[in-house]
């Protein structure tokens, strides 16, 4: 499955596409979100354990990051490991609060308990809905 994160209201709204491997075959959006969050938290926590003595970018990494619009070493300033269960609960609450939308193959999934049939090459899109802030004149 391929996941993409998009953010409305930005000049470059496409953050990047990433191939993700799910442990099982989720039957509902709730299960899908929990699996994606759990996999992401495991990846994040694992990356905290890696310590590089000398940071560098290969030519391919440099080109990929430039295409995404940000070149950096991905330094982690927060070294606290995340709890998988709490992260999944926050992601589900954020969906219920309308902070992001989920599309599978360009079809919006509106309910956490909606039945899904997930295929291997499906495209999963998370659209972050940003809040407007500022003064009103």
GROMACS .gro file of N, CA and C in nm:
model
  411
    1UNK      N    1   0.085  -0.116   0.000
    1UNK     CA    2   0.000   0.000   0.000
    1UNK      C    3   0.090   0.123   0.000
    2UNK      N    4   0.046   0.228  -0.067
    2UNK     CA    5   0.123   0.351  -0.073
    2UNK      C    6   0.047   0.462  -0.002
    3UNK      N    7   0.115   0.533   0.086
    3UNK     CA    8   0.051   0.640   0.164
    3UNK      C    9   0.110   0.774   0.125
    4UNK      N   10   0.024   0.874   0.118
    4UNK     CA   11   0.063   1.010   0.087
    4UNK      C   12   0.001   1.101   0.191
    5UNK      N   13   0.077   1.202   0.233
    5UNK     CA   14   0.023   1.303   0.324
    5UNK      C   15   0.017   1.433   0.248
    6UNK      N   16  -0.099   1.497   0.252
    6UNK     CA   17  -0.118   1.626   0.185
    6UNK      C   18  -0.168   1.726   0.288
    7UNK      N   19  -0.139   1.852   0.262
    7UNK     CA   20  -0.184   1.958   0.351
    7UNK      C   21  -0.244   2.069   0.266
    8UNK      N   22  -0.367   2.105   0.297
    8UNK     CA   23  -0.434   2.211   0.223
    8UNK      C   24  -0.376   2.347   0.260
    9UNK      N   25  -0.384   2.440   0.169
    9UNK     CA   26  -0.343   2.577   0.199
    9UNK      C   27  -0.195   2.602   0.185
   10UNK      N   28  -0.119   2.510   0.135
   10UNK     CA   29   0.025   2.530   0.114
   10UNK      C   30   0.052   2.534  -0.035
   11UNK      N   31   0.157   2.607  -0.073
   11UNK     CA   32   0.192   2.612  -0.214
   11UNK      C   33   0.226   2.473  -0.266
   12UNK      N   34   0.303   2.402  -0.188
   12UNK     CA   35   0.338   2.264  -0.224
   12UNK      C   36   0.267   2.175  -0.124
   13UNK      N   37   0.148   2.125  -0.162
   13UNK     CA   38   0.065   2.053  -0.067
   13UNK      C   39   0.096   1.904  -0.056
   14UNK      N   40   0.185   1.853  -0.139
   14UNK     CA   41   0.216   1.711  -0.141
   14UNK      C   42   0.345   1.689  -0.063
   15UNK      N   43   0.337   1.619   0.050
   15UNK     CA   44   0.454   1.600   0.135
   15UNK      C   45   0.537   1.482   0.089
   16UNK      N   46   0.479   1.384   0.029
   16UNK     CA   47   0.555   1.272  -0.023
   16UNK      C   48   0.478   1.142  -0.016
   17UNK      N   49   0.514   1.049  -0.102
   17UNK     CA   50   0.449   0.919  -0.104
   17UNK      C   51   0.545   0.816  -0.046
   18UNK      N   52   0.491   0.726   0.033
   18UNK     CA   53   0.574   0.627   0.099
   18UNK      C   54   0.504   0.492   0.092
   19UNK      N   55   0.581   0.390   0.063
   19UNK     CA   56   0.526   0.255   0.061
   19UNK      C   57   0.520   0.205   0.205
   20UNK      N   58   0.404   0.154   0.244
   20UNK     CA   59   0.390   0.100   0.379
   20UNK      C   60   0.345  -0.044   0.370
   21UNK      N   61   0.393  -0.123   0.464
   21UNK     CA   62   0.355  -0.264   0.471
   21UNK      C   63   0.274  -0.284   0.597
   22UNK      N   64   0.153  -0.333   0.580
   22UNK     CA   65   0.064  -0.355   0.693
   22UNK      C   66   0.081  -0.496   0.746
   23UNK      N   67   0.066  -0.510   0.878
   23UNK     CA   68   0.081  -0.640   0.942
   23UNK      C   69  -0.031  -0.735   0.900
   24UNK      N   70  -0.151  -0.681   0.887
   24UNK     CA   71  -0.265  -0.764   0.850
   24UNK      C   72  -0.345  -0.697   0.741
   25UNK      N   73  -0.470  -0.740   0.728
   25UNK     CA   74  -0.560  -0.679   0.632
   25UNK      C   75  -0.673  -0.612   0.710
   26UNK      N   76  -0.663  -0.480   0.732
   26UNK     CA   77  -0.764  -0.411   0.813
   26UNK      C   78  -0.901  -0.415   0.747
   27UNK      N   79  -1.002  -0.436   0.831
   27UNK     CA   80  -1.139  -0.445   0.781
   27UNK      C   81  -1.215  -0.314   0.794
   28UNK      N   82  -1.166  -0.222   0.879
   28UNK     CA   83  -1.232  -0.093   0.897
   28UNK      C   84  -1.127   0.018   0.892
   29UNK      N   85  -1.174   0.141   0.875
   29UNK     CA   86  -1.083   0.255   0.875
   29UNK      C   87  -1.014   0.267   1.010
   30UNK      N   88  -1.085   0.238   1.118
   30UNK     CA   89  -1.026   0.242   1.252
   30UNK      C   90  -0.903   0.151   1.259
   31UNK      N   91  -0.918   0.028   1.211
   31UNK     CA   92  -0.806  -0.067   1.213
   31UNK      C   93  -0.693  -0.021   1.123
   32UNK      N   94  -0.727   0.036   1.008
   32UNK     CA   95  -0.625   0.085   0.915
   32UNK      C   96  -0.544   0.198   0.978
   33UNK      N   97  -0.611   0.295   1.038
   33UNK     CA   98  -0.541   0.406   1.103
   33UNK      C   99  -0.451   0.353   1.215
   34UNK      N  100  -0.504   0.261   1.295
   34UNK     CA  101  -0.424   0.207   1.405
   34UNK      C  102  -0.300   0.134   1.353
   35UNK      N  103  -0.313   0.059   1.244
   35UNK     CA  104  -0.197  -0.011   1.188
   35UNK      C  105  -0.094   0.086   1.131
   36UNK      N  106  -0.141   0.189   1.060
   36UNK     CA  107  -0.049   0.287   1.002
   36UNK      C  108   0.024   0.363   1.113
   37UNK      N  109  -0.049   0.405   1.215
   37UNK     CA  110   0.012   0.478   1.326
   37UNK      C  111   0.110   0.389   1.400
   38UNK      N  112   0.072   0.266   1.427
   38UNK     CA  113   0.161   0.173   1.499
   38UNK      C  114   0.290   0.151   1.420
   39UNK      N  115   0.280   0.131   1.290
   39UNK     CA  116   0.399   0.113   1.206
   39UNK      C  117   0.486   0.238   1.206
   40UNK      N  118   0.422   0.356   1.200
   40UNK     CA  119   0.497   0.482   1.199
   40UNK      C  120   0.568   0.505   1.332
   41UNK      N  121   0.501   0.474   1.442
   41UNK     CA  122   0.562   0.492   1.575
   41UNK      C  123   0.679   0.395   1.592
   42UNK      N  124   0.663   0.271   1.547
   42UNK     CA  125   0.774   0.175   1.555
   42UNK      C  126   0.894   0.226   1.477
   43UNK      N  127   0.868   0.278   1.357
   43UNK     CA  128   0.976   0.332   1.273
   43UNK      C  129   1.042   0.451   1.342
   44UNK      N  130   0.962   0.541   1.400
   44UNK     CA  131   1.015   0.657   1.470
   44UNK      C  132   1.100   0.614   1.589
   45UNK      N  133   1.047   0.525   1.672
   45UNK     CA  134   1.120   0.480   1.790
   45UNK      C  135   1.250   0.410   1.752
   46UNK      N  136   1.245   0.331   1.644
   46UNK     CA  137   1.365   0.262   1.597
   46UNK      C  138   1.470   0.363   1.549
   47UNK      N  139   1.425   0.471   1.486
   47UNK     CA  140   1.520   0.570   1.435
   47UNK      C  141   1.589   0.646   1.548
   48UNK      N  142   1.527   0.650   1.666
   48UNK     CA  143   1.590   0.715   1.781
   48UNK      C  144   1.711   0.638   1.830
   49UNK      N  145   1.711   0.507   1.805
   49UNK     CA  146   1.820   0.422   1.850
   49UNK      C  147   1.943   0.430   1.760
   50UNK      N  148   1.926   0.487   1.642
   50UNK     CA  149   2.038   0.499   1.548
   50UNK      C  150   2.120   0.623   1.583
   51UNK      N  151   2.248   0.605   1.593
   51UNK     CA  152   2.337   0.717   1.622
   51UNK      C  153   2.443   0.725   1.513
   52UNK      N  154   2.442   0.834   1.441
   52UNK     CA  155   2.541   0.854   1.335
   52UNK      C  156   2.654   0.940   1.389
   53UNK      N  157   2.776   0.899   1.361
   53UNK     CA  158   2.891   0.978   1.402
   53UNK      C  159   2.910   1.095   1.308
   54UNK      N  160   2.892   1.070   1.180
   54UNK     CA  161   2.910   1.173   1.079
   54UNK      C  162   2.787   1.174   0.989
   55UNK      N  163   2.716   1.287   0.985
   55UNK     CA  164   2.595   1.298   0.904
   55UNK      C  165   2.633   1.336   0.760
   56UNK      N  166   2.575   1.268   0.663
   56UNK     CA  167   2.597   1.300   0.523
   56UNK      C  168   2.475   1.259   0.442
   57UNK      N  169   2.464   1.312   0.322
   57UNK     CA  170   2.356   1.277   0.230
   57UNK      C  171   2.417   1.223   0.102
   58UNK      N  172   2.360   1.115   0.052
   58UNK     CA  173   2.403   1.066  -0.078
   58UNK      C  174   2.343   1.157  -0.185
   59UNK      N  175   2.392   1.146  -0.306
   59UNK     CA  176   2.340   1.227  -0.417
   59UNK      C  177   2.191   1.200  -0.437
   60UNK      N  178   2.152   1.072  -0.427
   60UNK     CA  179   2.011   1.034  -0.445
   60UNK      C  180   1.924   1.095  -0.333
   61UNK      N  181   1.969   1.088  -0.208
   61UNK     CA  182   1.894   1.147  -0.097
   61UNK      C  183   1.880   1.298  -0.114
   62UNK      N  184   1.986   1.362  -0.159
   62UNK     CA  185   1.984   1.506  -0.181
   62UNK      C  186   1.881   1.542  -0.287
   63UNK      N  187   1.878   1.469  -0.398
   63UNK     CA  188   1.782   1.494  -0.505
   63UNK      C  189   1.638   1.467  -0.459
   64UNK      N  190   1.618   1.358  -0.385
   64UNK     CA  191   1.483   1.325  -0.336
   64UNK      C  192   1.431   1.432  -0.241
   65UNK      N  193   1.514   1.477  -0.151
   65UNK     CA  194   1.471   1.579  -0.055
   65UNK      C  195   1.451   1.713  -0.121
   66UNK      N  196   1.531   1.744  -0.220
   66UNK     CA  197   1.513   1.869  -0.294
   66UNK      C  198   1.381   1.867  -0.370
   67UNK      N  199   1.345   1.750  -0.424
   67UNK     CA  200   1.218   1.737  -0.495
   67UNK      C  201   1.100   1.755  -0.401
   68UNK      N  202   1.116   1.714  -0.275
   68UNK     CA  203   1.010   1.732  -0.176
   68UNK      C  204   1.007   1.875  -0.121
   69UNK      N  205   1.114   1.951  -0.145
   69UNK     CA  206   1.113   2.091  -0.103
   69UNK      C  207   1.187   2.120   0.025
   70UNK      N  208   1.254   2.020   0.085
   70UNK     CA  209   1.328   2.044   0.208
   70UNK      C  210   1.447   1.950   0.214
   71UNK      N  211   1.566   2.010   0.225
   71UNK     CA  212   1.687   1.931   0.236
   71UNK      C  213   1.741   1.949   0.377
   72UNK      N  214   1.762   1.839   0.445
   72UNK     CA  215   1.814   1.845   0.581
   72UNK      C  216   1.860   1.707   0.623
   73UNK      N  217   1.917   1.698   0.742
   73UNK     CA  218   1.970   1.572   0.791
   73UNK      C  219   1.871   1.493   0.875
   74UNK      N  220   1.751   1.543   0.892
   74UNK     CA  221   1.647   1.478   0.973
   74UNK      C  222   1.694   1.452   1.115
   75UNK      N  223   1.760   1.552   1.172
   75UNK     CA  224   1.803   1.541   1.311
   75UNK      C  225   1.680   1.536   1.401
   76UNK      N  226   1.688   1.455   1.503
   76UNK     CA  227   1.578   1.444   1.598
   76UNK      C  228   1.618   1.516   1.726
   77UNK      N  229   1.546   1.623   1.757
   77UNK     CA  230   1.574   1.698   1.879
   77UNK      C  231   1.497   1.639   1.997
   78UNK      N  232   1.388   1.571   1.968
   78UNK     CA  233   1.310   1.505   2.072
   78UNK      C  234   1.353   1.359   2.075
   79UNK      N  235   1.412   1.315   2.184
   79UNK     CA  236   1.461   1.178   2.193
   79UNK      C  237   1.369   1.089   2.277
   80UNK      N  238   1.248   1.137   2.303
   80UNK     CA  239   1.153   1.060   2.382
   80UNK      C  240   1.079   0.963   2.291
   81UNK      N  241   1.078   0.837   2.330
   81UNK     CA  242   1.006   0.737   2.252
   81UNK      C  243   0.856   0.756   2.269
   82UNK      N  244   0.783   0.732   2.162
   82UNK     CA  245   0.638   0.750   2.160
   82UNK      C  246   0.569   0.618   2.197
   83UNK      N  247   0.457   0.629   2.266
   83UNK     CA  248   0.376   0.514   2.301
   83UNK      C  249   0.280   0.485   2.186
   84UNK      N  250   0.283   0.363   2.134
   84UNK     CA  251   0.202   0.326   2.016
   84UNK      C  252   0.053   0.340   2.043
   85UNK      N  253   0.007   0.293   2.157
   85UNK     CA  254  -0.136   0.296   2.188
   85UNK      C  255  -0.187   0.439   2.201
   86UNK      N  256  -0.112   0.524   2.272
   86UNK     CA  257  -0.153   0.663   2.288
   86UNK      C  258  -0.153   0.738   2.156
   87UNK      N  259  -0.054   0.710   2.072
   87UNK     CA  260  -0.047   0.774   1.940
   87UNK      C  261  -0.167   0.733   1.855
   88UNK      N  262  -0.204   0.605   1.859
   88UNK     CA  263  -0.319   0.557   1.782
   88UNK      C  264  -0.448   0.622   1.832
   89UNK      N  265  -0.462   0.634   1.964
   89UNK     CA  266  -0.581   0.698   2.021
   89UNK      C  267  -0.590   0.844   1.978
   90UNK      N  268  -0.476   0.915   1.978
   90UNK     CA  269  -0.476   1.056   1.934
   90UNK      C  270  -0.512   1.067   1.786
   91UNK      N  271  -0.463   0.975   1.705
   91UNK     CA  272  -0.493   0.978   1.561
   91UNK      C  273  -0.642   0.954   1.537
   92UNK      N  274  -0.701   0.862   1.611
   92UNK     CA  275  -0.844   0.836   1.596
   92UNK      C  276  -0.927   0.956   1.642
   93UNK      N  277  -0.887   1.018   1.753
   93UNK     CA  278  -0.957   1.137   1.802
   93UNK      C  279  -0.945   1.252   1.702
   94UNK      N  280  -0.827   1.269   1.643
   94UNK     CA  281  -0.808   1.375   1.544
   94UNK      C  282  -0.898   1.352   1.422
   95UNK      N  283  -0.916   1.227   1.381
   95UNK     CA  284  -1.006   1.198   1.269
   95UNK      C  285  -1.149   1.233   1.308
   96UNK      N  286  -1.191   1.191   1.427
   96UNK     CA  287  -1.327   1.221   1.474
   96UNK      C  288  -1.351   1.371   1.485
   97UNK      N  289  -1.245   1.446   1.520
   97UNK     CA  290  -1.256   1.592   1.533
   97UNK      C  291  -1.247   1.663   1.398
   98UNK      N  292  -1.225   1.588   1.290
   98UNK     CA  293  -1.222   1.647   1.157
   98UNK      C  294  -1.092   1.717   1.122
   99UNK      N  295  -0.981   1.678   1.186
   99UNK     CA  296  -0.852   1.742   1.158
   99UNK      C  297  -0.784   1.687   1.033
  100UNK      N  298  -0.829   1.571   0.987
  100UNK     CA  299  -0.777   1.518   0.861
  100UNK      C  300  -0.881   1.427   0.797
  101UNK      N  301  -0.866   1.410   0.667
  101UNK     CA  302  -0.953   1.323   0.588
  101UNK      C  303  -0.868   1.206   0.538
  102UNK      N  304  -0.935   1.095   0.510
  102UNK     CA  305  -0.867   0.978   0.457
  102UNK      C  306  -0.933   0.938   0.326
  103UNK      N  307  -0.851   0.918   0.224
  103UNK     CA  308  -0.899   0.871   0.095
  103UNK      C  309  -0.825   0.744   0.058
  104UNK      N  310  -0.897   0.649   0.004
  104UNK     CA  311  -0.836   0.529  -0.050
  104UNK      C  312  -0.874   0.523  -0.197
  105UNK      N  313  -0.773   0.528  -0.283
  105UNK     CA  314  -0.795   0.530  -0.428
  105UNK      C  315  -0.893   0.640  -0.467
  106UNK      N  316  -0.872   0.758  -0.414
  106UNK     CA  317  -0.949   0.880  -0.444
  106UNK      C  318  -1.092   0.878  -0.391
  107UNK      N  319  -1.125   0.782  -0.308
  107UNK     CA  320  -1.259   0.774  -0.249
  107UNK      C  321  -1.246   0.805  -0.100
  108UNK      N  322  -1.321   0.908  -0.055
  108UNK     CA  323  -1.315   0.948   0.086
  108UNK      C  324  -1.385   0.845   0.173
  109UNK      N  325  -1.321   0.812   0.284
  109UNK     CA  326  -1.379   0.722   0.383
  109UNK      C  327  -1.423   0.811   0.499
  110UNK      N  328  -1.551   0.814   0.528
  110UNK     CA  329  -1.605   0.910   0.624
  110UNK      C  330  -1.628   0.855   0.763
  111UNK      N  331  -1.630   0.724   0.779
  111UNK     CA  332  -1.661   0.665   0.909
  111UNK      C  333  -1.547   0.573   0.953
  112UNK      N  334  -1.513   0.581   1.082
  112UNK     CA  335  -1.409   0.494   1.135
  112UNK      C  336  -1.446   0.347   1.126
  113UNK      N  337  -1.575   0.319   1.129
  113UNK     CA  338  -1.620   0.180   1.126
  113UNK      C  339  -1.667   0.136   0.987
  114UNK      N  340  -1.634   0.215   0.885
  114UNK     CA  341  -1.668   0.178   0.748
  114UNK      C  342  -1.588   0.054   0.708
  115UNK      N  343  -1.655  -0.040   0.644
  115UNK     CA  344  -1.589  -0.163   0.600
  115UNK      C  345  -1.497  -0.133   0.482
  116UNK      N  346  -1.378  -0.190   0.485
  116UNK     CA  347  -1.279  -0.167   0.380
  116UNK      C  348  -1.236  -0.298   0.317
  117UNK      N  349  -1.196  -0.290   0.193
  117UNK     CA  350  -1.128  -0.399   0.126
  117UNK      C  351  -0.998  -0.339   0.072
  118UNK      N  352  -0.889  -0.366   0.142
  118UNK     CA  353  -0.761  -0.305   0.107
  118UNK      C  354  -0.682  -0.400   0.018
  119UNK      N  355  -0.639  -0.348  -0.097
  119UNK     CA  356  -0.559  -0.424  -0.193
  119UNK      C  357  -0.412  -0.385  -0.179
  120UNK      N  358  -0.325  -0.465  -0.236
  120UNK     CA  359  -0.181  -0.444  -0.222
  120UNK      C  360  -0.133  -0.310  -0.277
  121UNK      N  361  -0.181  -0.268  -0.393
  121UNK     CA  362  -0.131  -0.145  -0.456
  121UNK      C  363  -0.224  -0.026  -0.437
  122UNK      N  364  -0.310  -0.030  -0.338
  122UNK     CA  365  -0.401   0.082  -0.312
  122UNK      C  366  -0.323   0.208  -0.273
  123UNK      N  367  -0.383   0.322  -0.302
  123UNK     CA  368  -0.325   0.451  -0.266
  123UNK      C  369  -0.403   0.508  -0.149
  124UNK      N  370  -0.336   0.531  -0.040
  124UNK     CA  371  -0.394   0.585   0.082
  124UNK      C  372  -0.347   0.729   0.096
  125UNK      N  373  -0.441   0.822   0.111
  125UNK     CA  374  -0.407   0.964   0.121
  125UNK      C  375  -0.464   1.019   0.250
  126UNK      N  376  -0.378   1.084   0.328
  126UNK     CA  377  -0.419   1.158   0.447
  126UNK      C  378  -0.411   1.306   0.412
  127UNK      N  379  -0.520   1.378   0.427
  127UNK     CA  380  -0.521   1.522   0.399
  127UNK      C  381  -0.539   1.594   0.532
  128UNK      N  382  -0.433   1.665   0.572
  128UNK     CA  383  -0.440   1.743   0.696
  128UNK      C  384  -0.515   1.872   0.667
  129UNK      N  385  -0.617   1.898   0.747
  129UNK     CA  386  -0.696   2.020   0.732
  129UNK      C  387  -0.644   2.120   0.834
  130UNK      N  388  -0.580   2.225   0.785
  130UNK     CA  389  -0.518   2.322   0.875
  130UNK      C  390  -0.622   2.423   0.923
  131UNK      N  391  -0.603   2.468   1.043
  131UNK     CA  392  -0.690   2.569   1.100
  131UNK      C  393  -0.640   2.707   1.056
  132UNK      N  394  -0.733   2.795   1.028
  132UNK     CA  395  -0.696   2.931   0.994
  132UNK      C  396  -0.678   3.010   1.123
  133UNK      N  397  -0.575   3.090   1.126
  133UNK     CA  398  -0.554   3.172   1.244
  133UNK      C  399  -0.510   3.311   1.200
  134UNK      N  400  -0.518   3.400   1.290
  134UNK     CA  401  -0.481   3.538   1.259
  134UNK      C  402  -0.590   3.633   1.302
  135UNK      N  403  -0.567   3.758   1.273
  135UNK     CA  404  -0.664   3.862   1.312
  135UNK      C  405  -0.768   3.881   1.206
  136UNK      N  406  -0.884   3.917   1.252
  136UNK     CA  407  -0.990   3.955   1.159
  136UNK      C  408  -0.999   4.106   1.162
  137UNK      N  409  -0.993   4.171   1.048
  137UNK     CA  410  -0.993   4.319   1.044
  137UNK      C  411  -1.133   4.371   1.033
   0.00000   0.00000   0.00000
